[in-house]
Amino acid sequence: MAVVSVIVGGTQGLGKDIARRLAARGEQVYLSGRDQSRADAVAAEIGHGAKGLAIDLSRPHDIAGALKAVPAVTNVVIAAIERDSNSARDYGIDRAIKLATLKLVGYTEVVHALADRLTPNASVVLFGGLAKERPYPGSTTITTVNGAVSSMIRTLAVELAPVRFNAIHPGIIGDTPEWAGKAEALERTIARTPLKRLATMEDVAGATLFLLDNQAVNGVNLNIDGGWVLT
Ligand SMILES: NC(=O)c1ccc[n+]([C@@H]2O[C@H](COP(=O)([O-])OP(=O)(O)OC[C@H]3O[C@@H](n4cnc5c(N)ncnc54)[C@H](OP(=O)(O)O)[C@@H]3O)[C@@H](O)[C@H]2O)c1
C-alpha cells in the first residue's frame, strides 16, 4: 500500500513543490488549500492520484472534520501561511489573531486531528521562517509565530513519540510566488548571502524530504538560507 502524505498549504509555492515530489515518488498525496475546487485542480495537475482537501487553518474548529477522509498517514508537511504585516506601533489585532491562530493553533490542531492516524514511523515537518531570527519592519507577528514553531516541534516530539517532528525555516526563497516581481529586494539579499545566491524551492524540498525520510532526525530546526542569517 502506498505511503500516505498530507500537505497542508499545498496549492502553491513550497507546499505544492513538495506535494509534487512526494506524489512523483509514489505516495498517496492529500494536499490542501482553503478552497476545495482550487485544491482539486492542483491535485489533478500533480496527478499520481493526488487528492484535494479544503482546510482553513484560521478556523481551527473545522480542521478535524476537513481531515476525516484521510487514512493512516506517514508524512505530514504543514506549510500554510496567510501573510500579515504588523508592528507594535501600528498593531492590527484582528490580523495578529488570524495569523497566530493559523500558525500556532491551526498547525497544532492538524497534528491533534491526525494523532491517532499517524503511523509509528510517521514524520511531521512544520514550516517556520527565518523572520524568527531576522525581524524586519512589520514582521512582529510573523517573527513571533515563526519563533514559536521552533518550540512547537520540541514539545510535539516529546508528547507524540516516536513520531518525529522537525521544522524548516526558509530564508528568502526567490523562486516562490511570494517573491515574484521583487527583484530589487532579492538582489539586496543575494549580496548579503555567503552563498551568493538565494535558496530555491528545490533546496527547500530536498531538505524537507531529508527530514521526512531520515529515521533519526528529530526535534531539529533547519534554516535553509544559504547562510544569510550569518551576515
Ligand atoms: N516563500 C518564502 O520565501 C518563505 C520565506 C520564509 C518562510 N516561508 C514559509 O514557508 C511556508 C510556505 O511559504 P510559501 O511562500 O510557499 O507560501 P504561499 O506560496 O503563500 O502558499 C501558501 C499556502 O497556504 C495556503 N493557505 C493560505 N491561507 C490559508 C489558511 N488560512 N488556511 C490554510 N491554508 C492556507 C494557500 O492555499 P490557498 O491560497 O489555496 O488557500 C497556499 O497553499 C510558509 O509557512 C511560510 O511562512 C516562506
XYZ file of C-alpha atoms and ligand atoms in Angstrom:
279
model
C 0.000 0.000 0.000
C 1.211 3.498 -0.837
C 2.636 5.713 1.894
C 0.094 8.449 2.670
C 1.217 12.100 2.804
C -0.732 15.187 3.856
C 0.478 18.599 2.687
C -1.406 21.461 4.327
C -0.899 24.587 2.225
C -0.114 22.506 -0.852
C -1.820 24.525 -3.575
C 1.135 26.781 -4.371
C 4.706 27.667 -3.520
C 6.778 25.389 -1.324
C 3.904 23.117 -0.277
C 2.916 22.464 -3.892
C 6.508 21.733 -4.899
C 6.843 19.218 -2.043
C 3.460 17.651 -2.837
C 4.552 17.188 -6.450
C 7.766 15.406 -5.402
C 6.021 13.119 -2.898
C 3.376 12.175 -5.470
C 6.056 11.519 -8.106
C 7.772 9.025 -5.828
C 4.540 7.058 -5.464
C 2.999 8.425 -2.261
C -0.762 8.938 -1.915
C -0.842 12.725 -1.529
C -3.635 14.737 0.104
C -2.967 18.446 -0.439
C -4.978 21.328 0.930
C -5.847 24.937 0.314
C -8.759 26.979 1.623
C -10.896 26.317 -1.427
C -11.947 22.776 -2.441
C -12.076 23.430 -6.187
C -8.617 25.031 -6.229
C -7.191 22.133 -4.175
C -8.831 19.625 -6.538
C -7.423 21.436 -9.599
C -3.887 21.441 -8.186
C -4.203 17.777 -7.192
C -5.307 16.939 -10.749
C -2.368 18.921 -12.174
C 0.060 16.998 -9.950
C -1.536 13.678 -10.906
C -0.485 10.280 -9.475
C -3.905 10.064 -7.762
C -3.327 13.141 -5.558
C -6.477 14.372 -3.787
C -7.524 17.885 -2.730
C -8.821 18.956 0.697
C -10.338 22.284 1.838
C -8.788 23.376 5.140
C -8.724 26.891 6.613
C -6.239 26.870 9.490
C -7.595 30.171 10.795
C -10.817 28.258 11.615
C -9.319 25.548 13.829
C -12.644 24.084 14.986
C -13.300 22.910 11.416
C -9.916 21.250 10.825
C -10.675 17.790 12.248
C -13.767 17.435 10.065
C -11.830 18.508 6.977
C -9.269 15.759 7.596
C -11.812 12.963 8.192
C -11.257 11.277 4.814
C -7.503 10.844 5.359
C -6.415 7.268 6.221
C -3.343 6.261 8.297
C -0.646 8.785 7.426
C 3.161 8.662 7.440
C 4.317 12.046 6.092
C 2.788 15.367 7.165
C 4.008 18.753 5.921
C 2.344 21.944 7.163
C 3.372 24.921 5.042
C 0.254 27.117 5.072
C 0.601 30.861 5.549
C -1.587 33.934 5.119
C 0.920 36.750 5.489
C 0.418 39.692 7.802
C 2.297 42.961 8.191
C 2.147 44.100 11.787
C 4.237 46.174 14.189
C 3.958 47.288 17.797
C 3.274 50.929 16.743
C 0.665 50.039 14.137
C -0.826 46.920 15.627
C -3.759 45.273 13.863
C -5.265 42.990 16.478
C -7.549 41.098 14.102
C -4.689 40.417 11.669
C -2.463 39.285 14.516
C -5.136 36.955 15.876
C -5.678 35.467 12.422
C -2.009 34.679 11.797
C -1.365 33.493 15.360
C -4.428 31.244 15.117
C -3.358 29.899 11.717
C 0.241 29.062 12.583
C 0.002 28.220 16.271
C -3.451 26.770 16.914
C -4.012 25.630 13.314
C -0.695 23.788 12.928
C -1.183 22.099 16.315
C -4.795 21.187 15.581
C -3.771 19.435 12.340
C -1.401 17.290 14.407
C -4.089 16.708 17.059
C -6.673 15.732 14.450
C -4.290 13.251 12.795
C -2.626 11.986 16.004
C -4.460 8.655 16.149
C -3.771 8.022 12.449
C -0.004 8.696 12.494
C 1.943 5.512 11.758
C 4.743 4.627 14.243
C 7.376 5.748 11.685
C 5.483 8.958 10.886
C 7.305 12.245 10.385
C 5.919 15.767 10.567
C 7.614 18.851 9.099
C 6.324 22.283 10.109
C 7.233 25.482 8.288
C 8.502 28.462 10.271
C 10.717 31.054 8.634
C 13.904 32.995 9.159
C 11.979 36.054 10.355
C 12.216 34.210 13.690
C 15.823 35.466 13.882
C 15.841 38.280 11.346
C 12.984 40.696 12.027
C 12.081 43.435 9.543
C 9.656 46.379 9.847
C 6.170 44.866 10.033
C 7.309 41.365 10.960
C 6.215 41.410 14.599
C 3.527 38.738 14.273
C 5.431 36.686 11.670
C 8.620 36.782 13.751
C 6.633 35.685 16.806
C 4.798 32.780 15.185
C 7.848 31.504 13.297
C 9.830 31.596 16.547
C 7.040 29.605 18.195
C 7.238 26.890 15.525
C 10.806 26.214 16.803
C 9.388 25.375 20.222
C 6.295 23.607 18.919
C 8.283 20.788 17.310
C 10.127 20.165 20.563
C 7.022 19.613 22.663
C 5.248 17.621 19.936
C 8.258 15.297 19.505
C 8.112 14.510 23.225
C 4.317 14.220 23.513
C 3.754 12.090 20.426
C 6.930 9.987 20.461
C 8.011 8.003 18.472
C 6.578 10.263 15.765
C 9.315 12.662 14.617
C 8.779 16.432 14.402
C 11.150 18.826 12.641
C 10.893 22.346 11.233
C 12.166 24.105 8.127
C 12.910 27.827 8.409
C 13.341 29.210 4.886
C 15.190 32.425 4.207
C 14.050 34.281 1.107
C 13.185 31.634 -1.468
C 13.454 33.633 -4.669
C 11.509 31.345 -6.994
C 8.365 31.183 -4.801
C 5.265 33.132 -5.924
C 5.696 35.360 -2.849
C 8.845 36.919 -4.337
C 7.745 37.246 -7.961
C 8.422 40.768 -9.269
C 10.526 41.837 -6.280
C 13.933 41.709 -7.994
C 15.446 44.610 -6.056
C 14.809 43.028 -2.660
C 16.157 39.732 -3.941
C 19.376 41.371 -5.201
C 19.925 43.006 -1.809
C 19.558 39.628 -0.106
C 21.868 37.875 -2.576
C 24.543 40.499 -1.879
C 24.370 39.644 1.851
C 24.231 35.867 1.408
C 27.531 33.969 1.727
C 26.338 31.505 -0.947
C 25.947 34.475 -3.379
C 22.594 33.108 -4.495
C 19.210 32.560 -2.890
C 17.985 29.184 -1.742
C 15.434 27.711 -4.155
C 12.245 25.685 -3.839
C 14.319 22.683 -4.913
C 16.717 23.305 -1.994
C 13.797 23.534 0.470
C 12.052 20.462 -0.945
C 15.283 18.453 -0.711
C 15.678 19.439 2.939
C 12.034 18.568 3.645
C 12.381 15.095 2.118
C 15.518 14.563 4.212
C 13.606 15.447 7.396
C 10.698 13.208 6.397
C 12.870 10.246 5.448
C 15.778 10.143 7.883
C 14.617 7.972 10.755
C 16.905 9.531 13.408
C 16.429 13.261 12.823
C 14.014 14.584 15.435
C 13.384 17.970 17.044
C 15.587 19.791 14.529
C 15.093 23.385 13.355
C 16.733 23.652 9.948
C 17.462 27.041 8.364
C 17.560 26.916 4.553
C 19.024 30.292 3.642
C 22.480 29.893 2.098
C 23.962 31.337 5.311
C 22.031 34.645 5.067
C 21.393 34.631 8.808
C 25.153 34.743 9.457
C 25.616 38.201 7.945
N 8.469 31.887 0.302
C 9.428 32.250 1.134
O 10.443 32.888 0.739
C 9.320 31.914 2.601
C 10.214 32.540 3.493
C 10.119 32.247 4.847
C 9.156 31.362 5.305
N 8.310 30.774 4.425
C 7.317 29.830 4.968
O 7.188 28.707 4.120
C 5.817 28.293 4.078
C 5.335 28.257 2.630
O 5.508 29.568 2.093
P 5.136 29.880 0.556
O 5.734 31.223 0.220
O 5.462 28.717 -0.282
O 3.537 30.051 0.694
P 2.468 30.569 -0.379
O 3.003 30.448 -1.779
O 1.987 31.906 0.066
O 1.313 29.472 -0.221
C 0.571 29.469 0.955
C -0.267 28.219 1.013
O -1.052 28.294 2.208
C -2.432 28.151 1.866
N -3.215 28.980 2.783
C -3.343 30.336 2.778
N -4.135 30.727 3.796
C -4.513 29.596 4.451
C -5.343 29.345 5.571
N -5.952 30.343 6.240
N -5.524 28.064 5.972
C -4.917 27.043 5.293
N -4.138 27.209 4.220
C -3.932 28.484 3.802
C -2.528 28.581 0.412
O -3.619 27.941 -0.208
P -4.893 28.699 -0.831
O -4.469 30.078 -1.242
O -5.263 27.807 -1.996
O -5.906 28.687 0.263
C -1.212 28.056 -0.145
O -1.321 26.695 -0.478
C 5.032 29.265 4.964
O 4.819 28.710 6.234
C 5.934 30.478 5.054
O 5.768 31.178 6.278
C 8.364 31.021 3.087
